[in-house]
Amino acid sequence: MKSLLTQPLSGIPELSGVPSILDSVPTSLPTDSASCHLFPFALANFTDSSLDVIQLQLGIRFKRHHFSSAVAKGMTLLWWSYRQLSGKAPGWFVDWVEVDAPSLGKCMTFPCGRWLAKNEDDGAIVRDLFHAELQTRLYTPFVPYEITLYTSDVFAAGTDANIFIVIYGCDAVCTRQKYLCTNKREQKLFFERKSASRFIVELEDVGEIIEKIRIGHNNTGINPGWHCSHVDIRRLLPDKDGTETLTFPCDRWLATSEDDKKTLRELVPYDIFTEKYMKDGSLRQVYKEVEEPLDIVLYSVQIFTGNVPGAGTDAKVYITIYGDLGDTGERYLGKSENRTNKFEKGAADTFIIEAADLGVIYKIKLRHDNTKWCADWYVEKVEVWNDTNEDEFLFLCGRWLSLKREDGRLERLFYEKEYTGDRSSNCSSPADFWEIALSSKMDDVDIATVTGPMASYVQEGPVIPYYVSVTTGKHKDAATDSRAFILLTGEDDERSNRIWLDHPRGKRGFSCGSVEEFYVAGLDVGTIKKIELGHDGASPESCWLVEELCLAVPTQGTKYMLRCNCWLAKDRGDGITSRVFDLLDAIVVNIGVKVLYEMTVWTGDVVGGGTDSNIFMTLYGINGSTEEVQLDKKKARFEREQNDTFIMEILDIAPFTKMRIRIDGLGSRPEWFLERILLKNMNTGDLTMFYYGDWLSQRKGKKTLVCEMCAVIDGEEMMDWTSYTVSVKTSNILGAGTDANVFITIFGENGDSGTLALKQSANWNKFERNNTDTFNFSDMLSLGHLCKLRVWHDNKGMFPGWHLSYIDVKDNSRDETFRFQCDCWFSKSEGDRQIVRDFACANNEIHHELEETTYEIVIETGNGGETRENVWLILEGRKNRSKEFLVENSSRQRAFRKGATDTFEFDSIYLGDIASLCVGHLAREDRFIPKRELVWHVKTITITEMEYGNVYFFNCDCLIPLKRKRKYFKVFEVTKTTESFASKVQSLVPVKYEVIVTTGYELGAGTDANVFVTIFGANGDTGKRELKQKMRNLFERGSTNRFFLETLELGELRKARLEHDSSGYCPGWLVEKVEVTNTSTGVATIFSCGRWLDKKRGDGLTWRDLFPSV
């Protein structure tokens, strides 16, 4: 920067008559430019070719940085200038101007992105800039405080250190820590012996009452010790017609060599002096003492270092204690009251902390600075005593503070043992806050009273979760650093609030070719009709090319995929930064309706009860089971004597029967003591409890990493316990025996057994030719009647090939044996080279397909309208369509009364699975119909197929008008289906599926990795199958590969999971689609993909769940 001109604005022709923003600024503020005068100014001759900085603060000074600011009237003007030309030139390219108004709590941005130059752009040197509303940042408004600190009249009372202050209001609301001196010259001028140092600072508004302040210093300078007499804080009254001054007595040293050697004090107010102008112009002065101020309390903090190798530390340790009335601030634990060498292995150290009364203590934060040779530290527990009222608070820790152990953290939060309140301070990403917004904790909360980070996430009305995925294009300018959002529009034009797509901390924007996924929550708008996608960038540099947008609504079981390929930019495409997409243009897939549950997990109160292992859950119900899902560990879940509550999305399979929990035994703490688990339906409030009370460990308790828990509903267990005996017969043919490890999964009417390893047999050498091996499994939940058995081995050992004759499974409590006839190879070199097979139970009789059957129809009439007229129905099945079923109403046999339920039986040809239902409201013959419309309110219809017992639910809740002709009717799709065990058995016949995988055409689309597929249907899944062919180079760019899988009939295909193991030289893979054909029926299902399975591309995943399009 070559020159900086300051002159009256009237002297510049282009700016003549423009009012200055720097008039009437108080000149009593402490600053390094206090002698400078304020006057109207102008800046000219920006001549450097680099980033130029100017800062005006009660005068003018300039530096070479990226930003420049001007402070006046509580408003900060911030601009960023970028020079593209070198040499002397008056031209100036302005990106944006930011105006920060602390007194309003607003930071506003005015985009520009234009030249102010006569020889550039349009030649203008004056531009009107308009506020970009979406970029406005809101925060707690600031108010001015006049702070006067009185240094005592004692020897060496003055200090050269920099003093800081924190002001606390009610309910632990506080300001940030503010250092009062801005440079070393001020530190030398202020805080001298017998002096008063006055500062005017702007800090957050803490409310009407100031309960305490914290003052301290940084212990720097030649004479850092300071003796403070008292502190006065003066501020405006709420109605701005006067001031109040609070006096905080101190009369203590803040020095490491005096008094208790502390450099920090907490002070409470003693009296208040109020000055107020009355209506007659007189000044009223009132002096009064503070009523019931907080007490200054001594807290004894006892820290127990663990008795494990290397547990002690030589680093500097700091603690912060939090209560419902405030916190202590970070305190250095310098001197132990009972030990010289503190924080040694197996020792307990006691420290005294003086602070204003914290109320009920619920949280502490421990950290160390990782200095000295032995810095690692294992904390067993912390006990805090209030020496005044003798309250005791216990914090169970059992964690390392180390860069080398566990998760490598030097700072941890611990909650009091009995604390059950909010733990949102553990939230590290927007998804954590959305989860709290969905939880039952917000049911009784007044949204208007929510403050802090949660204020941006709570909203009125019923809230449901959404999953949003955005793919950015690969154009060189496609990326953006802007903040994106969506707006949803549903039926009747109901609109959600703007839902921001915020990244976790440390991440920002959308890079070229990236796939970003977000978990958010918003208003339930019903069936979504339109979605608006936009961003807050308003300058030309904020361009964004969106390639694809996906929105999944788990509570509706629907996923929408939109191919956008459009710019959201001011200077690209049509020049708009937000666009509305009609979901009629979207590809819609059915992902299965899910219900929101609140899951609470209790970890036991035993030493080492917490875990770092990954935890997996499988849930079983009357109407099916879920896949195995991983429970999110987050920061501080599943710790000793702790209950963790979070939101789960679970398939509608209730009522539940059992739950399986598995841990992988990895991490620095591979064991877990699980006490119990509670599931609460967020819609109905139904509760289901699962009890365990033992270890999941390879060394303790039952020495297992997997457990099954019976569901308990209203005090009643939903399943019985039993034991199983498994007899395995190896065939009597050459090479039939195997050295591989063999596993089975048993399927029955109550779910499956999970993976059972066939290890302990009476025979020393298992699975030899013509031998029978017996295995016992005790303490298992009964599966009821068995229907299927999955058998596989790991293909290890010298002779892994195996020919299996049959397997018998005996339920010992029922004294019933189920046979599974096999007679096939499990070998990579024999037969069809499969090592995973499913077998149907030979005990179950397979019937021929029905020709005729009877349907029971239950119709519930709502309170919105009854009818005396006739009703007709037609059932639409997967195989056939029924004839019309007419229900004739009469005065003798009246049906469809308000709030009543009517039951009918209907003989028909067998329709297969019922998919939809046509319902009409027909007038009786010769019946007079009045001009006003007559409607019948049908609430629900339930249809039961009597032969197999399959049940189909239709949630209608619709008003059907009365008509004379049958061409007027309503169509309802099935809402929920409950398939009976007898029906499932009929479909368990061996079937071959043809799987065709198409690889994309882009460069590098092929893969060398090992590829696996799992196909899911209405009757179960295939298990994880490897797609491999001998002596063939598969999955090359643009290729189509064909495979055959033999399994039991899956029914309607619902999902295909494709994955690879990232092995090989080029593991990345672009999958175009997967087509699965049932060779027995010829029905083909196409699963579109068009995504990369690559750790280095897109979203970095090497697996995909693919769904058939609706």
Coordinates of C-alpha atoms in Angstrom, one line a residue, residues 13-365:
P13 CA -16.3 15.3 -5.6
E14 CA -17.6 11.7 -6.0
L15 CA -18.4 11.5 -2.2
S16 CA -19.5 15.0 -1.5
G17 CA -22.5 15.1 0.9
V18 CA -22.1 11.5 2.0
P19 CA -22.6 11.3 5.8
S20 CA -19.8 9.6 7.8
I21 CA -20.4 6.5 9.9
L22 CA -17.6 7.5 12.4
D23 CA -19.2 10.5 14.1
S24 CA -20.0 10.8 17.8
V25 CA -17.9 7.9 18.9
P26 CA -16.9 7.9 22.6
T27 CA -13.2 8.9 22.9
S28 CA -12.8 7.4 26.4
L29 CA -12.2 3.9 25.1
P30 CA -8.8 2.5 26.0
T31 CA -6.8 2.0 22.7
D32 CA -3.4 2.3 21.3
S33 CA -4.7 5.3 19.1
A34 CA -6.4 7.2 21.9
S35 CA -4.8 10.4 20.8
C36 CA -6.2 10.3 17.3
H37 CA -9.4 12.2 16.5
L38 CA -12.3 10.9 14.6
F39 CA -13.5 12.7 11.5
P40 CA -15.1 11.9 8.1
F41 CA -12.6 10.0 6.0
A42 CA -12.0 8.5 2.6
L43 CA -9.6 5.9 1.4
A44 CA -7.9 6.2 -2.0
N45 CA -5.1 5.0 -4.2
F46 CA -5.1 1.2 -3.6
T47 CA -1.9 0.5 -5.6
D48 CA -0.5 -2.8 -4.3
S49 CA -1.0 -5.9 -6.4
S50 CA -1.6 -8.1 -3.3
L51 CA -4.2 -8.3 -0.7
D52 CA -4.5 -4.8 1.0
V53 CA -5.6 -4.2 4.6
I54 CA -6.8 -1.2 6.4
Q55 CA -8.0 -1.1 10.0
L56 CA -9.6 2.0 11.5
Q57 CA -10.2 2.0 15.2
L58 CA -10.6 5.5 16.8
G59 CA -8.0 6.7 14.3
I60 CA -6.2 4.9 11.5
R61 CA -3.6 2.2 11.3
F62 CA -2.9 -0.3 8.6
K63 CA -1.3 -3.7 8.3
R64 CA -0.7 -6.4 5.6
H65 CA -3.3 -9.1 6.3
H66 CA -6.2 -10.6 4.4
F67 CA -8.9 -8.6 6.0
S68 CA -9.6 -5.0 7.0
S69 CA -12.1 -3.6 9.5
A70 CA -13.4 -0.2 10.7
V71 CA -14.9 0.0 14.2
A72 CA -17.5 2.7 15.0
K73 CA -20.8 3.0 16.9
G74 CA -20.6 -0.7 17.8
M75 CA -20.5 -1.6 14.1
T76 CA -17.7 -3.3 12.2
L77 CA -17.2 -2.8 8.5
L78 CA -15.1 -5.6 6.9
W79 CA -14.1 -5.9 3.3
W80 CA -11.9 -8.1 1.2
S81 CA -10.2 -6.6 -1.8
Y82 CA -8.4 -8.6 -4.5
R83 CA -6.0 -6.8 -7.0
Q84 CA -5.6 -8.3 -10.4
L85 CA -3.5 -5.6 -11.9
S86 CA 0.1 -4.6 -10.9
G87 CA 1.5 -1.1 -10.7
K88 CA -0.2 2.2 -9.8
A89 CA -3.9 2.1 -10.6
P90 CA -7.1 3.5 -9.0
G91 CA -9.2 0.4 -10.0
W92 CA -10.5 -1.8 -7.2
F93 CA -12.2 -5.2 -7.4
V94 CA -14.6 -5.7 -4.4
D95 CA -15.7 -9.2 -3.6
W96 CA -18.0 -8.4 -0.7
V97 CA -18.6 -6.1 2.2
E98 CA -19.5 -7.4 5.7
V99 CA -21.2 -5.3 8.3
D100 CA -21.1 -6.6 11.9
A101 CA -23.6 -5.0 14.3
P102 CA -22.8 -6.5 17.8
S103 CA -25.6 -4.5 19.5
L104 CA -28.1 -6.2 17.2
G105 CA -26.5 -9.6 17.2
K106 CA -26.2 -9.6 13.4
C107 CA -23.4 -9.9 10.9
M108 CA -24.6 -9.0 7.4
T109 CA -23.0 -9.6 4.1
F110 CA -23.3 -7.4 1.0
P111 CA -22.0 -9.3 -2.1
C112 CA -20.4 -7.3 -4.9
G113 CA -18.0 -9.2 -7.2
R114 CA -17.6 -6.1 -9.5
W115 CA -14.9 -3.6 -10.4
L116 CA -14.9 -0.1 -9.1
A117 CA -12.8 1.3 -11.9
K118 CA -13.3 3.6 -14.9
N119 CA -11.4 1.3 -17.2
E120 CA -12.9 -2.0 -16.1
D121 CA -16.4 -3.6 -16.1
D122 CA -19.0 -0.9 -16.8
G123 CA -16.7 2.0 -15.7
A124 CA -18.7 2.7 -12.5
I125 CA -16.8 3.7 -9.3
V126 CA -19.9 3.8 -7.1
R127 CA -22.1 0.8 -6.6
D128 CA -25.2 0.0 -4.6
L129 CA -24.8 -3.2 -2.7
F130 CA -27.8 -5.1 -1.3
H131 CA -28.0 -7.3 1.7
A132 CA -27.8 -11.1 1.2
E133 CA -30.4 -12.3 3.7
L134 CA -29.4 -15.9 3.7
Q135 CA -25.8 -15.0 4.7
T136 CA -26.9 -13.1 7.8
R137 CA -25.3 -14.6 10.9
L138 CA -27.2 -14.2 14.2
Y139 CA -25.6 -14.4 17.6
T140 CA -26.2 -13.1 21.1
P141 CA -26.4 -9.3 21.0
F142 CA -23.6 -7.3 22.7
V143 CA -24.1 -4.5 25.2
P144 CA -21.6 -2.0 26.6
Y145 CA -20.2 -2.5 30.0
E146 CA -18.1 0.1 31.9
I147 CA -15.7 -1.9 34.0
T148 CA -13.6 -0.2 36.7
L149 CA -11.0 -2.2 38.5
Y150 CA -9.5 -0.8 41.7
T151 CA -6.0 -1.8 42.7
S152 CA -5.3 -1.8 46.4
D153 CA -3.0 0.5 48.3
V154 CA -0.5 -2.2 49.5
F155 CA 3.1 -2.8 48.7
A156 CA 3.6 -4.1 45.1
A157 CA -0.1 -4.2 44.5
G158 CA 0.2 -3.2 40.8
T159 CA 0.7 -5.7 38.0
D160 CA 2.2 -5.9 34.5
A161 CA 0.0 -8.9 33.6
N162 CA -3.0 -8.7 31.3
I163 CA -6.3 -8.9 33.2
F164 CA -9.3 -10.7 31.9
I165 CA -12.9 -10.9 33.0
V166 CA -16.0 -13.1 32.5
I167 CA -19.5 -11.9 33.5
Y168 CA -22.2 -14.4 34.6
G169 CA -25.9 -13.9 34.6
C170 CA -28.7 -16.3 35.7
D171 CA -28.9 -20.0 34.5
A172 CA -25.2 -20.1 33.8
V173 CA -25.4 -17.6 30.9
C174 CA -22.0 -15.9 30.6
T175 CA -19.9 -13.8 28.3
R176 CA -16.7 -14.9 26.6
Q177 CA -13.4 -14.4 28.4
K178 CA -12.3 -10.8 27.6
Y179 CA -8.7 -9.4 28.1
L180 CA -9.0 -5.8 29.0
C181 CA -5.7 -4.5 27.6
T182 CA -5.0 -4.7 23.9
N183 CA -1.2 -4.3 24.0
K184 CA 1.7 -4.3 26.4
R185 CA 1.8 -0.5 26.5
E186 CA -1.7 -0.5 28.1
Q187 CA -0.6 -3.2 30.5
K188 CA 2.1 -0.8 31.8
L189 CA -0.3 2.1 32.0
F190 CA -3.1 0.5 33.9
F191 CA -3.4 -1.5 37.2
E192 CA -0.9 0.6 39.2
R193 CA -0.9 0.7 43.0
K194 CA -3.9 2.7 44.4
S195 CA -5.4 3.4 41.0
A196 CA -8.7 2.9 39.2
S197 CA -8.5 1.4 35.7
R198 CA -11.6 2.0 33.6
F199 CA -12.6 0.2 30.4
I200 CA -15.7 0.3 28.2
V201 CA -16.1 -3.1 26.5
E202 CA -18.9 -4.7 24.5
L203 CA -19.8 -8.2 25.6
E204 CA -22.7 -10.6 25.3
D205 CA -25.9 -9.5 27.1
V206 CA -26.2 -11.8 30.2
G207 CA -29.7 -10.6 31.2
E208 CA -31.1 -8.4 33.9
I209 CA -29.1 -9.9 36.8
I210 CA -25.4 -10.3 37.1
E211 CA -24.7 -13.1 39.6
K212 CA -20.9 -13.2 39.6
I213 CA -17.7 -12.3 37.7
R214 CA -14.5 -14.1 37.3
I215 CA -11.3 -12.1 37.1
G216 CA -7.7 -13.3 36.6
H217 CA -4.6 -12.6 34.7
N218 CA -2.1 -14.4 32.4
N219 CA 0.8 -14.2 35.0
T220 CA 3.2 -12.4 32.5
G221 CA 5.4 -9.4 32.9
I222 CA 8.1 -8.5 35.4
N223 CA 5.7 -8.0 38.3
P224 CA 2.6 -10.2 37.5
G225 CA 1.2 -10.3 41.1
W226 CA -1.8 -8.1 41.7
H227 CA -3.8 -7.1 44.7
C228 CA -7.4 -6.2 43.7
S229 CA -9.5 -4.0 46.1
H230 CA -12.9 -4.3 44.3
V231 CA -14.5 -4.2 40.8
D232 CA -17.3 -1.9 39.7
I233 CA -19.5 -2.8 36.6
R234 CA -21.8 -0.2 35.3
R235 CA -24.3 -0.8 32.5
L236 CA -27.5 0.7 31.1
L237 CA -30.9 -0.2 32.6
P238 CA -33.2 -2.3 30.3
D239 CA -35.3 0.7 29.4
K240 CA -32.1 2.8 28.7
D241 CA -33.2 5.7 31.0
G242 CA -30.5 5.2 33.6
T243 CA -27.6 3.0 34.7
E244 CA -26.8 0.6 37.5
T245 CA -23.4 0.0 39.1
L246 CA -22.6 -3.3 40.8
T247 CA -19.7 -3.5 43.3
F248 CA -17.8 -6.8 43.6
P249 CA -15.5 -6.8 46.7
C250 CA -12.3 -8.7 46.4
D251 CA -9.4 -7.5 48.7
R252 CA -7.3 -10.5 47.7
W253 CA -4.0 -11.2 45.9
L254 CA -4.0 -12.7 42.5
A255 CA -0.4 -14.0 42.6
T256 CA 1.5 -17.2 42.5
S257 CA 3.6 -16.1 45.5
E258 CA 1.0 -14.6 47.8
D259 CA -2.1 -15.7 49.6
D260 CA -3.3 -19.1 48.3
K261 CA -1.1 -18.7 45.2
K262 CA -4.1 -18.4 42.8
T263 CA -4.2 -16.0 39.9
L264 CA -8.0 -16.3 39.4
R265 CA -10.9 -15.2 41.6
E266 CA -14.6 -15.4 41.5
L267 CA -16.5 -12.4 42.9
V268 CA -20.2 -11.9 43.8
P269 CA -21.9 -8.5 44.0
Y270 CA -22.4 -6.8 47.4
D271 CA -24.4 -3.7 46.5
I272 CA -26.1 -2.0 43.6
F273 CA -26.1 1.8 42.9
T274 CA -28.8 2.9 40.5
E275 CA -29.1 6.3 38.7
K276 CA -32.3 6.9 36.8
Y277 CA -33.8 9.9 35.1
M278 CA -37.4 10.6 36.2
K279 CA -40.2 12.0 34.1
D280 CA -39.7 15.5 35.6
G281 CA -36.0 15.5 34.5
S282 CA -34.6 14.9 38.0
L283 CA -31.9 12.2 38.6
R284 CA -32.9 9.6 41.2
Q285 CA -30.1 7.7 42.9
V286 CA -30.7 4.5 44.8
Y287 CA -28.2 2.4 46.8
K288 CA -29.2 -1.1 48.0
E289 CA -27.5 -4.3 49.0
V290 CA -27.8 -7.4 46.8
E291 CA -30.4 -9.8 48.1
E292 CA -29.2 -13.4 48.6
P293 CA -26.0 -13.3 46.6
L294 CA -24.2 -16.5 45.7
D295 CA -21.9 -17.9 48.4
I296 CA -18.2 -18.3 47.9
V297 CA -17.6 -22.0 48.4
L298 CA -14.5 -24.2 48.8
Y299 CA -14.7 -27.4 46.6
S300 CA -12.5 -30.4 47.4
V301 CA -11.7 -32.3 44.2
Q302 CA -10.2 -35.7 44.7
I303 CA -8.8 -37.3 41.5
F304 CA -8.0 -41.0 41.4
T305 CA -5.3 -42.1 38.9
G306 CA -5.8 -45.7 37.7
N307 CA -3.8 -48.6 38.8
V308 CA -2.7 -49.8 35.4
P309 CA 0.8 -49.7 33.8
G310 CA 1.8 -46.2 32.7
A311 CA -1.3 -44.6 34.3
G312 CA 0.5 -41.6 36.0
T313 CA 1.3 -38.3 34.3
D314 CA 3.8 -35.5 34.6
A315 CA 1.9 -33.1 32.4
K316 CA 0.0 -30.0 33.6
V317 CA -3.6 -30.9 34.4
Y318 CA -6.6 -28.6 34.2
I319 CA -10.2 -29.1 35.3
T320 CA -13.5 -27.2 34.7
I321 CA -16.5 -27.9 36.9
Y322 CA -20.0 -27.2 35.7
G323 CA -23.1 -26.7 37.7
D324 CA -26.6 -25.5 37.1
L325 CA -25.6 -22.0 38.4
G326 CA -22.4 -21.7 36.3
D327 CA -18.9 -23.1 36.0
T328 CA -15.5 -22.6 37.6
G329 CA -13.7 -21.8 34.4
E330 CA -10.6 -23.8 33.6
R331 CA -8.4 -24.2 36.8
Y332 CA -4.9 -25.5 36.8
L333 CA -4.4 -28.3 39.4
G334 CA -1.0 -27.1 40.6
K335 CA -0.6 -28.1 44.2
S336 CA -2.0 -31.3 45.7
E337 CA -3.1 -31.1 49.3
N338 CA -2.0 -34.5 50.2
R339 CA 0.9 -35.5 47.9
T340 CA 4.1 -33.9 46.6
N341 CA 4.3 -35.9 43.4
K342 CA 0.8 -35.8 42.1
F343 CA -1.0 -38.0 39.6
E344 CA 1.0 -41.1 40.2
K345 CA -0.2 -44.6 39.4
G346 CA -2.9 -45.9 41.9
A347 CA -2.8 -42.6 43.9
A348 CA -5.5 -40.2 44.9
D349 CA -4.8 -36.4 44.9
T350 CA -6.9 -33.7 46.6
F351 CA -7.2 -30.1 45.4
I352 CA -9.1 -27.1 46.8
I353 CA -11.0 -24.9 44.3
E354 CA -12.6 -21.7 45.5
A355 CA -15.6 -20.6 43.4
A356 CA -19.0 -19.1 43.7
D357 CA -21.7 -21.6 44.5
L358 CA -22.2 -23.8 41.4
G359 CA -25.5 -25.4 42.6
V360 CA -25.9 -29.0 41.5
I361 CA -22.7 -30.1 39.8
Y362 CA -23.4 -32.4 36.8
K363 CA -20.3 -32.3 34.5
I364 CA -16.5 -31.8 34.6
K365 CA -13.9 -31.4 31.9

